[in-house]
Every structure is written in structure tokens, then in C-alpha cells.
Amino acid sequence: MSGVVNKVMQDTKIVKIDVDKIDNSLIEECANILNCGGTVAFPTETVYGLGANALDPKAVKKIFEAKGRPSDNPLIVHITKIEDIFPLVESIPQKVYPVIEKFWPGPLTIIFEKSDIVPHEISAGLSTVAIRMPSHPIAVKLIEEAGIPIAAPSANLSGKPSPTKAEHVIEDLSGKVDAIVAGGDSNVGVESTVLDMSGDIPMILRPGGVTKEMLEEVLGEVSIDKAIEGPTEIKEAPKSPGMKYTHYAPKANVIIIEGDLEKTVNKIKELKVNYENDNKKVGIICTDETINKYTKSIIKSIGSRNSPESIAANLFKVLREFDETDVQIILSESVDAVKIGQAVMNRLKKAAGYCIIKAE
Ligand code: AMP
Ligand code: MG
């Protein structure tokens, strides 16, 4: 007999909450689920999160199960008041306070040495814990009402683009979690910046909503983890793009074309013809400035190059929209990797499995 047991689907309550007129009785209902060890997905300003009681290992395990998340990937703990940090950490280095003061609540996660009450499941065996104070009014009310720290990774199936709309969460997690709060769109659109301040020079482990430039204003020199860049780019288009890095990825293979904008457009056109001659269905990710330069394919703009914030807000939605089409290859322009563009390019490169072609 096979040892595989299909997990029974459960009822998932969809709770619609208007962010401009938050119904406290609905918040109470969801907080109650969290207090009873259940899972609730809810909007934050970055992306939707899948929440559970961070201090209850059984509840935390439900997050990993619902997402299909590898257990060695640690979770961020969400709080609403500075005092909430104290029980979770060994100590708070003095230099962290100005950062907290400036960027919390908001899209910044800070790494601390963890205290013993933080379960192993949260830290994935590390001695540290990642903590964030979100600013989204629904997230804040829900965490406050629950009165416990809430672990909340992005509310997508592991490997898929993070959810910025309630519909994305419903698509991924219906039948797998206790409740989903449908509370409008996440407006930052990329996950929080993860900052490690344990060394002499603060280091960004993941670029996000709070940019390197913003952090440098408060901290002086800030470095970026080398791993963020990923492997170096390849020069030629692969005949059949290989195994993808399984993050933020749509079903189609993504290829990024990098370089001067005019050359990029030309290279994308050339690659499109090549792939189509190979009977592959091709889609294009472009920007408002270039959308009129392409013809005869599924073309989606991620926004204007003059508004990197709008590009960040649109990226995951656009990646998900390609799953509703039958394209097999997505050729994507790149954007400037400065300010929030750094987070955009980091996610896009992961979606592409670091398949990057230079337009020359
Ligand atoms: P998600 O909430 O799905 O965006 O994933 C949380 C991410 O936060 C992880 O993938 C890590 O990159 C980061 N993270 C969480 N805890 C830690 C930690 N203790 N040390 C370093 N990074 C962490
Ligand atoms: Mg995630």
C-alpha cells in the first residue's frame, strides 16, 4: 500500500473586509481563528500573508503544509508594538532603534538573535528571528486583536509569484487554510526588505519596499548580500530554458533581456521570431514606454519606467496573468535596479531562474 495520504481539503471562510471601513466583528472572528491555532490569510502593504500563532509550533506547521513550503525556509514574525519584540529576542542592539523609528510600521524586516520562546519551526533552526511591524490597517487590527505575534509568509503556494490581490490567495490556498481576508490590493507589491544588523555594516539579505538608498540615509553604509545577484548572466538564448529556480515563477519559462532599451526591444523581437519558428508560444513583459514597439503576441506592460513603484505593485499580478494564457516563453525587459527597482529585478531574476541575456 502506498504511504502517501491525500490531505483532505477543508472549508475556507472568505471574509470580505473594507479597508476604509473595517468591521471589527469580522476582525474578531479572524483573530479568534488565530487564537485557536488556525490559519488566516490577510492583506499587508507588501503582499498578502498567511498568518498563524508564531508561538504555537502546531499552528506554524499548518502554514508550511498549506503553502508546500520547505521547512528550512524561516518565517517572519509580525507584531504591532515595539514592546512586542522584547519577549521574542535576546536583546535589541542600540543602533536598531533609529531604523525602527524611521521605517516601522512598514515594509522592513529586521533580524534579531531569538529568545527561547520562538519555536524552531519559525527560525528553521537558525539562532535568529526575523521581525516586522506591518502598516496595513487590516493587518494591524487583526494582529492587535489576536494579541499574539503572528508568523506570516507570503500567502501563495511555494514557488508561485507572491499574492498582491485576494483572488491570488483564493486561487492558491482555498481549501487549505481556515480563512482568507479579502481586503483589497497590496500596494507595495513586493515583499519586505530583510535587514541584518548583527555585523559592523548593516546588510540587506533581501531587497524590498524599503530601499538601500532609504536605509543609507539613516545608517550610512549599507551592503547587499552577494547571493542576491545570483549566478552571472548567460550570453545566448537557450534552446529550451532549463530547470527554473522555483521562486515567483509563472508556468512559462521567463527570459530577461538586459541592456540599452532600444537594443533590448530589438533582441526581444529577434528572440520571439526564433522561438516562434521553433513552435513555441511567446509572451512579452514590457513597459508603458515600449508597449507600442511589439506586435502579434501576448504583450503585458508592468508599468511606466518613470514610476518604479507602479512596476513593483504590478509585477506579481502580471506574472500570474500569464498563467491564464498558453504562452510557453516569456521574454521580459529589465528595469533599472535602483531604489525599489532593485527588489523588482531580484524577483524577476528569480522568476527567470537567472536566465538573462545581454542585448548587444
Ligand atoms: P516570505 O515571508 O515568504 O517572504 O519569506 C520570509 C523570508 O524572510 C525568508 O525566505 C528569508 O529570506 C527571510 N527570513 C526569515 N527569517 C530569517 C532569519 N532568521 N534570517 C534570515 N532571513 C530570514
Ligand atoms: Mg514568500
XYZ file of C-alpha atoms and ligand atoms in Angstrom:
384
model
C 0.000 0.000 0.000
C 1.239 3.486 -0.784
C 2.323 5.617 2.149
C 1.011 8.756 0.506
C -2.132 10.160 2.059
C -4.013 12.862 0.222
C -4.658 15.735 2.574
C -8.386 16.323 2.893
C -9.451 19.754 1.670
C -11.019 21.908 4.336
C -13.622 24.682 4.319
C -12.047 28.068 3.840
C -14.035 31.066 5.002
C -13.689 34.084 2.690
C -14.043 37.179 4.859
C -14.546 40.410 2.928
C -13.307 43.463 4.828
C -13.399 47.020 3.520
C -10.084 48.645 4.427
C -11.750 52.069 4.661
C -14.499 50.829 6.996
C -13.106 47.913 8.948
C -15.806 45.764 10.537
C -14.476 44.879 13.988
C -16.725 41.853 14.384
C -15.084 40.273 11.322
C -11.629 41.076 12.715
C -12.641 39.420 16.000
C -13.813 36.332 14.132
C -10.477 36.006 12.316
C -8.449 36.770 15.454
C -10.350 34.002 17.179
C -9.278 31.535 14.489
C -5.641 32.588 15.030
C -6.008 32.217 18.802
C -7.385 28.709 18.327
C -4.311 27.642 16.344
C -5.819 28.191 12.872
C -4.528 29.857 9.709
C -5.784 33.160 8.288
C -4.524 34.883 5.125
C -4.731 38.665 5.254
C -3.546 41.709 3.300
C -0.402 43.591 4.255
C 1.056 46.601 2.457
C 3.736 44.411 0.807
C 1.874 41.241 -0.282
C -0.835 39.067 1.295
C 0.441 36.993 4.237
C -0.641 33.620 5.577
C -0.849 34.051 9.345
C -0.734 31.727 12.343
C 0.272 31.987 16.009
C 4.067 32.321 15.858
C 4.479 30.796 19.316
C 2.481 27.642 18.550
C 4.571 25.093 16.609
C 1.462 23.151 15.550
C -0.131 26.291 14.085
C 3.132 27.217 12.354
C 3.340 23.767 10.778
C -0.062 24.388 9.154
C 1.489 27.335 7.271
C 4.246 25.129 5.842
C 1.705 22.454 4.878
C -0.740 24.837 3.200
C 1.991 26.534 1.149
C 4.028 23.422 0.449
C 6.945 25.424 1.858
C 10.257 23.689 2.598
C 10.766 23.571 6.367
C 14.248 25.099 6.074
C 12.820 28.449 4.938
C 12.286 30.624 8.045
C 9.196 32.761 8.666
C 8.829 36.434 9.520
C 7.042 37.255 12.792
C 4.619 40.187 12.653
C 3.951 42.500 15.590
C 2.219 45.840 16.143
C 4.104 47.500 19.022
C 7.807 47.883 19.791
C 7.283 46.227 23.201
C 6.142 43.099 21.367
C 9.762 42.495 20.299
C 11.133 42.056 23.826
C 9.882 38.520 24.567
C 10.966 37.324 21.100
C 14.621 38.415 21.154
C 17.779 38.083 23.226
C 18.487 41.814 23.009
C 17.939 44.823 20.782
C 21.197 46.412 19.604
C 21.133 50.177 20.246
C 21.735 51.004 16.566
C 18.469 49.301 15.585
C 16.258 51.892 17.325
C 16.642 54.748 14.783
C 15.831 52.285 11.992
C 12.711 51.084 13.763
C 11.692 54.643 14.480
C 12.051 55.659 10.844
C 10.664 52.623 8.994
C 8.184 50.884 11.293
C 5.394 50.303 10.706
C 6.304 49.475 7.107
C 7.944 47.088 4.657
C 11.130 46.391 6.631
C 12.028 43.131 8.403
C 14.894 43.093 10.913
C 16.853 40.036 12.061
C 17.474 39.587 15.809
C 19.057 36.898 17.989
C 15.994 34.903 19.037
C 14.791 34.094 22.549
C 13.829 30.591 23.633
C 10.092 31.157 23.186
C 10.482 31.399 19.395
C 9.903 27.880 18.101
C 12.432 26.094 15.973
C 9.780 25.892 13.207
C 9.796 29.702 12.849
C 13.556 30.137 12.699
C 14.135 26.972 10.645
C 16.811 26.007 13.119
C 18.678 29.355 12.986
C 19.585 31.222 16.173
C 17.858 34.321 14.790
C 14.305 35.526 14.246
C 13.018 37.927 11.586
C 10.526 40.536 12.845
C 8.353 43.078 11.054
C 5.720 45.625 12.008
C 3.292 45.980 9.094
C 1.351 49.177 8.399
C -1.716 47.830 6.578
C -4.760 48.740 8.725
C -6.339 45.266 8.408
C -3.085 43.504 9.337
C -2.576 45.832 12.293
C -6.127 45.362 13.645
C -6.023 41.615 13.211
C -2.658 41.150 14.968
C -3.662 43.552 17.739
C -6.966 41.786 18.305
C -5.290 38.372 18.345
C -2.825 39.688 20.933
C -0.082 37.289 19.827
C 2.863 37.544 17.432
C 1.799 36.294 14.008
C 4.029 34.341 11.640
C 3.068 35.313 8.115
C 4.975 34.353 4.971
C 3.526 35.328 1.622
C 0.133 33.658 1.108
C 0.985 31.850 -2.143
C 1.787 28.238 -2.927
C 5.532 27.883 -2.539
C 7.297 28.703 -5.807
C 4.495 30.805 -7.308
C 4.508 34.607 -7.547
C 3.511 36.236 -4.251
C -0.132 37.355 -3.994
C -0.985 41.033 -4.236
C -4.755 40.512 -4.603
C -7.270 38.466 -2.602
C -8.073 36.499 -5.785
C -4.457 35.296 -5.965
C -4.725 33.907 -2.430
C -8.119 32.322 -3.086
C -6.681 30.640 -6.176
C -3.676 29.227 -4.285
C -4.970 28.473 -0.799
C -8.735 27.805 -0.935
C -9.375 24.517 0.841
C -6.002 24.668 2.570
C -6.439 27.372 5.223
C -9.160 28.327 7.701
C -9.899 31.828 6.409
C -8.876 34.344 3.776
C -9.492 38.030 4.419
C -10.308 39.710 1.108
C -9.249 43.287 1.789
C -8.177 44.895 -1.480
C -4.791 45.077 -3.171
C -1.369 45.216 -1.516
C 0.059 48.496 -2.701
C 3.832 47.998 -2.354
C 3.607 44.756 -4.329
C 6.990 43.217 -3.405
C 7.896 41.676 -0.058
C 9.611 43.467 2.797
C 13.296 44.298 2.819
C 15.153 41.888 5.121
C 17.926 43.652 7.049
C 20.619 42.004 9.158
C 22.241 44.439 11.593
C 24.336 41.935 13.520
C 27.609 42.866 11.751
C 29.513 46.171 11.640
C 27.926 47.129 8.342
C 24.162 46.511 8.050
C 23.392 44.052 5.280
C 20.312 43.692 3.080
C 19.506 39.984 2.768
C 16.505 40.608 0.536
C 15.742 43.889 -1.288
C 12.182 45.122 -0.828
C 9.857 48.003 -0.087
C 12.403 49.942 1.982
C 15.260 50.603 -0.422
C 19.036 50.598 0.125
C 19.009 54.337 -0.568
C 16.383 54.914 2.158
C 18.321 52.809 4.682
C 21.592 54.601 3.882
C 20.024 57.908 4.870
C 19.676 56.587 8.419
C 22.551 54.106 8.641
C 25.325 55.361 6.381
C 26.944 52.465 4.563
C 24.645 49.513 3.858
C 25.806 46.431 1.980
C 23.846 43.913 -0.058
C 24.208 40.171 0.334
C 26.191 38.836 -2.644
C 23.731 35.976 -3.104
C 21.066 38.489 -4.220
C 22.773 38.950 -7.569
C 22.574 35.225 -8.281
C 24.662 33.461 -10.903
C 26.197 35.607 -13.645
C 24.179 36.100 -16.780
C 24.326 33.869 -19.833
C 25.048 35.262 -23.263
C 22.969 33.241 -25.672
C 19.317 32.251 -25.684
C 18.923 28.674 -24.538
C 17.076 26.449 -26.987
C 14.992 25.175 -24.171
C 15.387 27.084 -20.913
C 16.202 24.538 -18.291
C 15.173 23.955 -14.737
C 13.943 27.089 -13.090
C 14.809 28.325 -9.675
C 11.440 27.729 -8.094
C 10.609 31.220 -6.868
C 7.997 33.705 -8.038
C 7.739 31.660 -11.192
C 4.844 31.556 -13.635
C 4.261 28.318 -15.563
C 6.072 29.622 -18.648
C 9.847 29.990 -18.768
C 10.921 33.584 -18.236
C 13.958 35.046 -20.008
C 15.214 38.523 -19.109
C 16.813 40.710 -21.734
C 19.146 43.313 -20.300
C 20.915 46.351 -21.750
C 20.247 49.525 -23.710
C 16.475 49.882 -24.185
C 16.445 50.067 -27.985
C 18.769 47.081 -28.283
C 16.625 45.224 -25.749
C 13.493 45.747 -27.845
C 15.303 44.525 -30.959
C 16.706 41.492 -29.174
C 13.256 40.588 -27.832
C 11.808 40.810 -31.354
C 14.623 38.609 -32.692
C 14.214 36.013 -29.937
C 10.464 35.994 -30.400
C 10.856 35.069 -34.079
C 13.380 32.355 -33.192
C 11.145 30.778 -30.570
C 8.063 31.014 -32.766
C 9.960 29.262 -35.576
C 10.527 26.583 -33.001
C 6.737 26.381 -32.471
C 6.877 27.985 -29.052
C 4.157 30.385 -27.936
C 5.817 33.630 -26.777
C 4.642 36.387 -24.416
C 6.374 39.692 -23.689
C 6.751 41.721 -20.499
C 7.447 45.325 -21.391
C 6.869 48.829 -20.041
C 4.474 51.643 -20.994
C 7.326 53.270 -22.927
C 7.873 50.251 -25.199
C 4.486 48.538 -25.478
C 3.815 50.003 -28.935
C 7.045 48.607 -30.320
C 5.886 44.985 -30.276
C 3.237 43.247 -32.323
C 1.421 39.945 -32.610
C 1.923 38.327 -29.253
C 0.610 38.482 -25.716
C 2.198 41.701 -24.525
C 1.830 42.980 -20.980
C 3.218 46.202 -19.558
C 4.370 46.190 -15.927
C 4.025 49.984 -15.770
C 5.945 53.130 -16.579
C 9.713 53.389 -16.230
C 9.033 56.780 -14.634
C 7.208 55.085 -11.769
C 9.253 52.178 -10.342
C 6.665 51.973 -7.542
C 3.914 51.150 -10.037
C 6.156 48.484 -11.579
C 6.711 46.903 -8.149
C 2.965 46.983 -7.492
C 2.177 45.275 -10.840
C 4.946 42.703 -11.210
C 3.444 39.655 -9.476
C -0.025 40.331 -10.927
C 1.415 40.375 -14.450
C 3.434 37.181 -13.845
C 0.257 35.471 -12.617
C -1.774 36.725 -15.606
C 0.489 34.751 -17.934
C -0.709 31.559 -16.228
C -4.133 32.245 -17.732
C -2.605 32.128 -21.225
C -0.887 29.344 -23.113
C 2.462 31.085 -23.580
C 5.493 28.869 -23.008
C 8.226 31.516 -23.100
C 8.026 34.979 -21.551
C 10.594 37.462 -22.839
C 10.956 40.266 -20.304
C 12.575 43.659 -20.458
C 14.611 44.571 -17.392
C 14.270 47.795 -15.388
C 16.883 49.888 -13.575
C 17.952 48.043 -10.434
C 17.931 51.141 -8.265
C 15.606 52.051 -5.412
C 12.599 49.704 -5.483
C 13.770 48.563 -8.938
C 16.372 46.510 -7.070
C 13.597 44.418 -5.491
C 11.780 44.187 -8.832
C 14.876 42.870 -10.621
C 15.635 40.469 -7.766
C 12.152 38.891 -8.048
C 12.191 38.922 -11.844
C 15.611 37.207 -11.948
C 14.368 34.505 -9.599
C 11.223 34.079 -11.711
C 13.569 33.636 -14.680
C 15.815 31.154 -12.873
C 18.583 33.714 -13.582
C 18.170 33.230 -17.313
C 19.424 36.626 -18.510
C 20.511 37.614 -21.988
C 22.517 40.738 -22.794
C 21.139 42.786 -25.687
C 24.180 43.701 -27.763
P 8.284 35.184 2.938
O 7.598 35.644 4.166
O 7.618 34.085 2.208
O 8.584 36.340 2.063
O 9.684 34.583 3.413
C 10.360 35.066 4.526
C 11.798 35.314 4.184
O 12.378 36.066 5.245
C 12.650 34.073 4.104
O 12.624 33.457 2.866
C 14.029 34.630 4.415
O 14.565 35.195 3.252
C 13.730 35.744 5.391
N 13.995 35.336 6.788
C 13.106 34.920 7.700
N 13.709 34.620 8.871
C 15.016 34.860 8.698
C 16.180 34.742 9.529
N 16.090 34.354 10.800
N 17.369 35.053 8.989
C 17.471 35.465 7.709
N 16.414 35.601 6.873
C 15.205 35.311 7.344
Mg 7.276 34.115 0.025
